[in-house]
Amino acid sequence: MPDEPVSRTYFSKLLWPDRFEAQAKASLRQCLHYLGKLLNPFQHNILSITRETIHLNRSALQSDLDALEDRLAFGEDDQAITMLDFIGSKQLLEQMQIGDGFDDWLEAQRETVEQRLKQAVKKALGKLEKGGDKKTRRRLLNSWRTRHPEAVDMVATTTDQTKTDKSKSKIKRFRWLVAAATILLALIAYITFDAFRSPAPATNLVRIEPFQVIGDDADLEKLAADITPQLLSALTANRISTILENKPGNALQEFDLKGSISTQGADRQVTLQLLDHGTGRVIWSEIFARPQSQIDLFATHIASKPAGILRCIAQLRSDVYKSTGKSLPLYAQYCAESSDGDYNKNYVLFSEPIYLAEPDNPSAISLYADTLARQAQWGDSLSETERSKLRQKSRMLIDQVIADDPDAPYANYLLANNMPMSGNWAAVEKLSLLATAQTRMPDAVYRHQASLLRQVGRLKDATKVFEELAAANPADVFAHARLGWMYISLGDKIGAKRALAMAERLDPDWPELHIRRLQQDLYLEDAESALRRLREPLVMTTTQLKCSQIFARARLAAKPDLAALEAACKDEGQHWLIRMYVGLGELDRAFDLAERFDWSTIAGSTMILYYSDTAAFRRDPRFWPLAKRIGLLDYWQKTGRWPDFCEDEELPIACKTAASTL
């Protein structure tokens, strides 16, 4: 059974019974090697393989049966009906025939699947009956009759106990066959797709078209063959349903992914396009070029971009965001433009059309408010007056949504993310928890939760959030890059190296990846290396670049030019200047500025208090009155959730003792 180890000898005999033992074991090794190549780039934990045994980690896989049950359970009736119509009368893995033992096991599994579906449909029909939605109830019942023509009404009744016992008996009798089947199913699921077999819920169904090879080159043909399963793996791992063949009348299909491969000088070049299936409109297009020496990572890099875009579209159109889905091309354009991680891009240009198209849609309003707030924080060459107007407009829109729906998760997330922090930590946490209490929330909400944890000094808990995001979304370069930074903040260099290496494999050009490595050198390690990085193209404002350059030189100088540093960094954010003063050993200057600084004006500013390079600031007696002034001490005392640095053995006085004296 899943999660139970099975001997490799059993596997080889079951899958290749007509071969000698040595040949069968060699075939198994080759099969496992190929499967490992497919799964390794995404750090899946689907299979646990030792020299003697193999077992499947069931929790690492999700099926389209799970997705259909979710749709029925959460009242997403239209999607459930569409999925039922698409599945039709197909049986679980209906085209698979391996042998008598496997066929017996599969028959038992099919009975189990039908029982699960019947129970889910029965509950959904009952809810619709109770709610008085006769029209939707009739549509669901008719869709179910496509699969079970004999169904009359409330059809999802349990079969008699004898049949159930027979099913359990068969499953038990073929327990050792389940493990043999699961390794083969995992391999097939990552190579081909047929209805009722996908390991991912049907969020956006995309078809991967065969790649066009330009030129007569055997290496290009091999690369084209390697890229397709990599794309399939990345999309299914990120809960995007994917097919490899065109099926006429497929109502679920929304997108096409197509590309070409060619040689340009010493590089291999792939042009990839994501198209709207209905209109043929190009949503996103990008050219990827890598030298032959980096070709092993090529497919992984290429796959991460469309996976991220499609996941973004699915989340923006989800029920949690309460989107009507009328503006698919506009949502798609927004997701495509935001896929490069450029903080300085004006995302208002892409969210405003969605808002104008759906002015009464709380999802569209909230998305627009979100981008206004981000533009106020990250926009280059904006005056403080302009930033203030953007923040005010964002808050007005958030308040508008909250007035109509006080529990709106996206709006509450924004309210928590953008409200003034000083003295409001408990209120911010309450709003954040209101948002994350919802099921299946989009990634951005959990990122905010991690951000809040960082702002109150709980870096270990924030790291766990990003670990979960990276595990759930293995093609999400943002999650891996941010996880790397969290490890750096905790002083875990090995973990940081692993996470940042994964981010680089997914996208070597990801902006935050380079920024995090720069910050590691700039604040924690090698200032000379930081200066070299600052000469490379980076996604930074002119002020950020100049401020960082002068700080790096100050770290290397025998006598730092503090006046030049203050002049260069005064418009970048006083909290960063506080951190720089601490890094240069200027604690008096740091505390003087900290007392004058309004910590409520910049979201996330208190994060600088908890980095390893600001330990001297926290160990100073002046830290605790400051923590009290900005509301942190009150939060720690009332909630009992003290920051991680309280475990610092070099603190001159314990946190609770220091706090009790104020």
PDB file of N, CA and C in Angstrom, residues 325-365:
ATOM      1  N   GLY A 325     -14.664  35.864 -13.444  1.00  0.00           N
ATOM      2  CA  GLY A 325     -13.998  35.209 -14.560  1.00  0.00           C
ATOM      3  C   GLY A 325     -14.368  35.768 -15.927  1.00  0.00           C
ATOM      4  N   LYS A 326     -15.022  36.929 -15.970  1.00  0.00           N
ATOM      5  CA  LYS A 326     -15.430  37.496 -17.258  1.00  0.00           C
ATOM      6  C   LYS A 326     -14.246  38.005 -18.072  1.00  0.00           C
ATOM      7  N   SER A 327     -13.187  38.330 -17.393  1.00  0.00           N
ATOM      8  CA  SER A 327     -12.076  39.011 -18.057  1.00  0.00           C
ATOM      9  C   SER A 327     -10.836  38.134 -18.111  1.00  0.00           C
ATOM     10  N   LEU A 328     -10.993  36.912 -18.608  1.00  0.00           N
ATOM     11  CA  LEU A 328      -9.869  35.988 -18.668  1.00  0.00           C
ATOM     12  C   LEU A 328      -8.663  36.572 -19.394  1.00  0.00           C
ATOM     13  N   PRO A 329      -8.824  37.191 -20.578  1.00  0.00           N
ATOM     14  CA  PRO A 329      -7.638  37.745 -21.250  1.00  0.00           C
ATOM     15  C   PRO A 329      -6.920  38.806 -20.411  1.00  0.00           C
ATOM     16  N   LEU A 330      -7.673  39.600 -19.651  1.00  0.00           N
ATOM     17  CA  LEU A 330      -7.057  40.643 -18.835  1.00  0.00           C
ATOM     18  C   LEU A 330      -6.333  40.038 -17.633  1.00  0.00           C
ATOM     19  N   TYR A 331      -6.957  39.037 -17.000  1.00  0.00           N
ATOM     20  CA  TYR A 331      -6.276  38.333 -15.905  1.00  0.00           C
ATOM     21  C   TYR A 331      -4.999  37.686 -16.421  1.00  0.00           C
ATOM     22  N   ALA A 332      -5.103  37.063 -17.592  1.00  0.00           N
ATOM     23  CA  ALA A 332      -3.949  36.379 -18.167  1.00  0.00           C
ATOM     24  C   ALA A 332      -2.822  37.358 -18.458  1.00  0.00           C
ATOM     25  N   GLN A 333      -3.182  38.538 -18.976  1.00  0.00           N
ATOM     26  CA  GLN A 333      -2.166  39.540 -19.267  1.00  0.00           C
ATOM     27  C   GLN A 333      -1.481  40.011 -17.993  1.00  0.00           C
ATOM     28  N   TYR A 334      -2.274  40.225 -16.941  1.00  0.00           N
ATOM     29  CA  TYR A 334      -1.695  40.637 -15.654  1.00  0.00           C
ATOM     30  C   TYR A 334      -0.715  39.582 -15.150  1.00  0.00           C
ATOM     31  N   CYS A 335      -1.120  38.325 -15.185  1.00  0.00           N
ATOM     32  CA  CYS A 335      -0.261  37.247 -14.680  1.00  0.00           C
ATOM     33  C   CYS A 335       1.006  37.113 -15.512  1.00  0.00           C
ATOM     34  N   ALA A 336       0.880  37.283 -16.821  1.00  0.00           N
ATOM     35  CA  ALA A 336       2.055  37.193 -17.681  1.00  0.00           C
ATOM     36  C   ALA A 336       3.036  38.318 -17.385  1.00  0.00           C
ATOM     37  N   GLU A 337       2.523  39.531 -17.185  1.00  0.00           N
ATOM     38  CA  GLU A 337       3.392  40.675 -16.925  1.00  0.00           C
ATOM     39  C   GLU A 337       4.053  40.591 -15.546  1.00  0.00           C
ATOM     40  N   SER A 338       3.369  39.972 -14.594  1.00  0.00           N
ATOM     41  CA  SER A 338       3.918  39.894 -13.239  1.00  0.00           C
ATOM     42  C   SER A 338       4.812  38.676 -13.048  1.00  0.00           C
ATOM     43  N   SER A 339       4.991  37.864 -14.084  1.00  0.00           N
ATOM     44  CA  SER A 339       5.726  36.606 -13.941  1.00  0.00           C
ATOM     45  C   SER A 339       7.234  36.794 -13.843  1.00  0.00           C
ATOM     46  N   ASP A 340       7.734  38.004 -14.167  1.00  0.00           N
ATOM     47  CA  ASP A 340       9.187  38.195 -14.157  1.00  0.00           C
ATOM     48  C   ASP A 340       9.722  38.692 -12.818  1.00  0.00           C
ATOM     49  N   GLY A 341       8.823  38.948 -11.843  1.00  0.00           N
ATOM     50  CA  GLY A 341       9.266  39.335 -10.508  1.00  0.00           C
ATOM     51  C   GLY A 341       9.893  40.709 -10.416  1.00  0.00           C
ATOM     52  N   ASP A 342       9.596  41.590 -11.378  1.00  0.00           N
ATOM     53  CA  ASP A 342      10.174  42.930 -11.381  1.00  0.00           C
ATOM     54  C   ASP A 342       9.370  43.832 -10.443  1.00  0.00           C
ATOM     55  N   TYR A 343       9.934  44.130  -9.261  1.00  0.00           N
ATOM     56  CA  TYR A 343       9.235  44.949  -8.272  1.00  0.00           C
ATOM     57  C   TYR A 343       8.920  46.350  -8.802  1.00  0.00           C
ATOM     58  N   ASN A 344       9.765  46.835  -9.686  1.00  0.00           N
ATOM     59  CA  ASN A 344       9.648  48.234 -10.105  1.00  0.00           C
ATOM     60  C   ASN A 344       8.664  48.438 -11.252  1.00  0.00           C
ATOM     61  N   LYS A 345       8.119  47.349 -11.762  1.00  0.00           N
ATOM     62  CA  LYS A 345       7.154  47.481 -12.851  1.00  0.00           C
ATOM     63  C   LYS A 345       5.847  48.062 -12.305  1.00  0.00           C
ATOM     64  N   ASN A 346       5.196  48.874 -13.125  1.00  0.00           N
ATOM     65  CA  ASN A 346       3.936  49.489 -12.715  1.00  0.00           C
ATOM     66  C   ASN A 346       2.783  48.537 -13.031  1.00  0.00           C
ATOM     67  N   TYR A 347       2.430  47.680 -12.071  1.00  0.00           N
ATOM     68  CA  TYR A 347       1.386  46.689 -12.295  1.00  0.00           C
ATOM     69  C   TYR A 347      -0.001  47.303 -12.355  1.00  0.00           C
ATOM     70  N   VAL A 348      -0.120  48.567 -11.964  1.00  0.00           N
ATOM     71  CA  VAL A 348      -1.405  49.256 -12.080  1.00  0.00           C
ATOM     72  C   VAL A 348      -1.862  49.272 -13.537  1.00  0.00           C
ATOM     73  N   LEU A 349      -0.912  49.339 -14.469  1.00  0.00           N
ATOM     74  CA  LEU A 349      -1.248  49.358 -15.892  1.00  0.00           C
ATOM     75  C   LEU A 349      -2.007  48.107 -16.321  1.00  0.00           C
ATOM     76  N   PHE A 350      -1.810  47.006 -15.595  1.00  0.00           N
ATOM     77  CA  PHE A 350      -2.417  45.734 -15.988  1.00  0.00           C
ATOM     78  C   PHE A 350      -3.594  45.348 -15.094  1.00  0.00           C
ATOM     79  N   SER A 351      -3.660  45.917 -13.882  1.00  0.00           N
ATOM     80  CA  SER A 351      -4.799  45.630 -13.009  1.00  0.00           C
ATOM     81  C   SER A 351      -5.956  46.597 -13.255  1.00  0.00           C
ATOM     82  N   GLU A 352      -5.643  47.806 -13.665  1.00  0.00           N
ATOM     83  CA  GLU A 352      -6.707  48.802 -13.865  1.00  0.00           C
ATOM     84  C   GLU A 352      -7.704  48.376 -14.946  1.00  0.00           C
ATOM     85  N   PRO A 353      -7.268  47.792 -16.081  1.00  0.00           N
ATOM     86  CA  PRO A 353      -8.259  47.325 -17.061  1.00  0.00           C
ATOM     87  C   PRO A 353      -9.208  46.264 -16.503  1.00  0.00           C
ATOM     88  N   ILE A 354      -8.710  45.408 -15.600  1.00  0.00           N
ATOM     89  CA  ILE A 354      -9.580  44.407 -14.973  1.00  0.00           C
ATOM     90  C   ILE A 354     -10.620  45.106 -14.101  1.00  0.00           C
ATOM     91  N   TYR A 355     -10.162  46.088 -13.337  1.00  0.00           N
ATOM     92  CA  TYR A 355     -11.057  46.856 -12.466  1.00  0.00           C
ATOM     93  C   TYR A 355     -12.118  47.603 -13.281  1.00  0.00           C
ATOM     94  N   LEU A 356     -11.715  48.200 -14.383  1.00  0.00           N
ATOM     95  CA  LEU A 356     -12.663  48.946 -15.220  1.00  0.00           C
ATOM     96  C   LEU A 356     -13.662  48.019 -15.899  1.00  0.00           C
ATOM     97  N   ALA A 357     -13.220  46.794 -16.212  1.00  0.00           N
ATOM     98  CA  ALA A 357     -14.120  45.830 -16.852  1.00  0.00           C
ATOM     99  C   ALA A 357     -15.098  45.224 -15.856  1.00  0.00           C
ATOM    100  N   GLU A 358     -14.692  45.117 -14.577  1.00  0.00           N
ATOM    101  CA  GLU A 358     -15.533  44.503 -13.556  1.00  0.00           C
ATOM    102  C   GLU A 358     -15.563  45.398 -12.306  1.00  0.00           C
ATOM    103  N   PRO A 359     -16.110  46.598 -12.412  1.00  0.00           N
ATOM    104  CA  PRO A 359     -16.038  47.559 -11.301  1.00  0.00           C
ATOM    105  C   PRO A 359     -16.798  47.130 -10.054  1.00  0.00           C
ATOM    106  N   ASP A 360     -17.703  46.149 -10.168  1.00  0.00           N
ATOM    107  CA  ASP A 360     -18.459  45.689  -9.008  1.00  0.00           C
ATOM    108  C   ASP A 360     -17.917  44.372  -8.458  1.00  0.00           C
ATOM    109  N   ASN A 361     -16.859  43.884  -9.037  1.00  0.00           N
ATOM    110  CA  ASN A 361     -16.280  42.606  -8.619  1.00  0.00           C
ATOM    111  C   ASN A 361     -15.264  42.852  -7.500  1.00  0.00           C
ATOM    112  N   PRO A 362     -15.499  42.341  -6.305  1.00  0.00           N
ATOM    113  CA  PRO A 362     -14.563  42.598  -5.196  1.00  0.00           C
ATOM    114  C   PRO A 362     -13.156  42.098  -5.475  1.00  0.00           C
ATOM    115  N   SER A 363     -13.037  41.040  -6.273  1.00  0.00           N
ATOM    116  CA  SER A 363     -11.707  40.540  -6.633  1.00  0.00           C
ATOM    117  C   SER A 363     -10.963  41.560  -7.473  1.00  0.00           C
ATOM    118  N   ALA A 364     -11.656  42.118  -8.469  1.00  0.00           N
ATOM    119  CA  ALA A 364     -11.027  43.106  -9.343  1.00  0.00           C
ATOM    120  C   ALA A 364     -10.666  44.373  -8.575  1.00  0.00           C
ATOM    121  N   ILE A 365     -11.558  44.797  -7.679  1.00  0.00           N
ATOM    122  CA  ILE A 365     -11.287  45.994  -6.863  1.00  0.00           C
ATOM    123  C   ILE A 365     -10.065  45.762  -5.981  1.00  0.00           C
TER     124      ILE A 365
END
